[in-house]
Amino acid sequence: QSALTQPPSASGSPGQSVTISCTGTSSDVGGVSWYQQHPGKAPKLMIYEVNKRPSGVPDRFSGSQSGNTASLTVSGLQAEDEADYYCSSNADYNNYVFGTGTMVTVL
Amino acid sequence: QVQLQESGPGLVKPSETLSLTCSVSGDSITGYYWSWIRQPPGKGLEWIGEIFSSGSTKYSPSLKSRVTISVDTSNNQMSLRLSSVTPADTALYYCVRHRERSFPDWGQGTLVTVSS
């Protein structure tokens, strides 16, 4: 199963919104979660089961899915949102597949 | 708050077996799913495989022939063995706890370099 496809980079000014896509084949995308990773740090869970936020994650972070594409939207961009973001899918309840990763830059 | 700590040799020779241990503190290893995830330097994340505390396992199809994950509930530890390693196996290896098809709890990771 190949990695899910994400855009290599995305950017926005403080206060703006940025949306990151995560695309697979029709059967590849399910049970999607999203992770934020700052340099030198372990990934942090931001969204699970497509659109649920763990306790402590700001509501500026939201997730959605349409067909074989999942999306993460960061609203009201802040400097600390600058990081790498990865999606993960567990569509078949057997294997986990990560996306290729997106570097978000706050201009 | 669960804490996960990976440990093991930082340098492994090609063709040898990589062995890592994840020590869990702050909660019991029982009743949860646990995974190993790796990240080559400067690259993305790759799921290696998972184990439930009962010992049932699932492995990534691309690594299945070389991977063994085991659990020691008496010592609250999980282990990874990856055989016949090559330089392509050089990565930061993370121990991770599952919840609802996601990974909320991560160790700090341990860097393993494959080199002669």
Tab-separated table of C-alpha atoms in Angstrom, chain A residues 20-100:
chain	number	residue	atom	x	y	z
A	20	ILE	CA	-3.834	20.415	3.619
A	21	SER	CA	-5.129	17.519	1.528
A	22	CYS	CA	-4.422	13.813	1.921
A	23	THR	CA	-5.333	11.674	-1.062
A	24	GLY	CA	-5.321	7.946	-1.677
A	25	THR	CA	-7.162	5.465	-3.821
A	26	SER	CA	-10.845	4.951	-3.173
A	27	SER	CA	-10.237	2.182	-0.649
A	28	ASP	CA	-7.181	3.689	1.048
A	29	VAL	CA	-8.656	6.507	3.094
A	30	GLY	CA	-10.466	5.698	6.330
A	31	GLY	CA	-10.058	6.303	10.042
A	32	VAL	CA	-7.918	9.313	9.191
A	33	SER	CA	-5.788	11.036	11.783
A	34	TRP	CA	-3.464	14.048	11.530
A	35	TYR	CA	-0.143	14.746	13.250
A	36	GLN	CA	1.881	17.912	13.788
A	37	GLN	CA	5.651	17.578	14.065
A	38	HIS	CA	8.018	20.363	15.054
A	39	PRO	CA	11.732	19.940	14.282
A	40	GLY	CA	13.432	17.509	16.624
A	41	LYS	CA	10.154	16.554	18.302
A	42	ALA	CA	7.888	13.532	18.213
A	43	PRO	CA	4.648	13.881	16.229
A	44	LYS	CA	1.587	15.150	18.091
A	45	LEU	CA	-1.941	13.921	17.393
A	46	MET	CA	-4.156	16.799	16.237
A	47	ILE	CA	-7.199	15.067	14.697
A	48	TYR	CA	-8.489	11.490	14.864
A	49	GLU	CA	-11.342	9.614	13.219
A	50	VAL	CA	-11.460	12.267	10.467
A	51	ASN	CA	-12.745	15.197	12.524
A	52	LYS	CA	-12.344	14.608	16.265
A	53	ARG	CA	-9.964	16.711	18.338
A	54	PRO	CA	-8.078	15.295	21.325
A	55	SER	CA	-8.337	17.231	24.539
A	56	GLY	CA	-6.051	20.254	24.493
A	57	VAL	CA	-5.928	20.716	20.712
A	58	PRO	CA	-7.238	24.172	19.750
A	59	ASP	CA	-10.495	24.280	17.808
A	60	ARG	CA	-8.577	26.150	15.094
A	61	PHE	CA	-7.704	22.675	13.847
A	62	SER	CA	-10.432	20.804	11.995
A	63	GLY	CA	-10.647	17.761	9.767
A	64	SER	CA	-12.934	16.557	7.033
A	65	GLN	CA	-13.164	13.932	4.325
A	66	SER	CA	-14.768	13.712	0.918
A	67	GLY	CA	-14.409	10.439	-0.939
A	68	ASN	CA	-10.762	9.425	-1.071
A	69	THR	CA	-9.449	12.805	0.084
A	70	ALA	CA	-9.119	13.868	3.706
A	71	SER	CA	-8.300	17.457	4.663
A	72	LEU	CA	-6.882	19.318	7.641
A	73	THR	CA	-7.720	22.999	8.002
A	74	VAL	CA	-5.851	25.316	10.317
A	75	SER	CA	-7.790	28.521	10.872
A	76	GLY	CA	-6.414	31.696	12.415
A	77	LEU	CA	-2.825	30.690	11.697
A	78	GLN	CA	-0.336	31.353	14.462
A	79	ALA	CA	3.443	31.291	14.417
A	80	GLU	CA	3.513	28.091	16.486
A	81	ASP	CA	1.510	26.278	13.783
A	82	GLU	CA	4.606	26.272	11.561
A	83	ALA	CA	5.517	22.586	11.422
A	84	ASP	CA	5.315	19.431	9.337
A	85	TYR	CA	1.914	17.757	9.155
A	86	TYR	CA	1.204	14.108	8.351
A	87	CYS	CA	-2.029	12.272	7.729
A	88	SER	CA	-2.525	8.615	8.567
A	89	SER	CA	-5.145	6.177	7.353
A	90	ASN	CA	-6.314	2.835	8.724
A	91	ALA	CA	-8.960	2.101	6.117
A	92	ASP	CA	-8.824	-1.696	6.291
A	93	TYR	CA	-8.341	-1.916	10.071
A	94	ASN	CA	-5.182	-3.876	9.364
A	95	ASN	CA	-2.468	-1.557	8.132
A	96	TYR	CA	-1.630	2.043	8.843
A	97	VAL	CA	-0.409	4.239	6.008
A	98	PHE	CA	1.032	7.705	6.446
A	99	GLY	CA	0.910	10.599	4.042
A	100	THR	CA	4.008	12.055	2.438
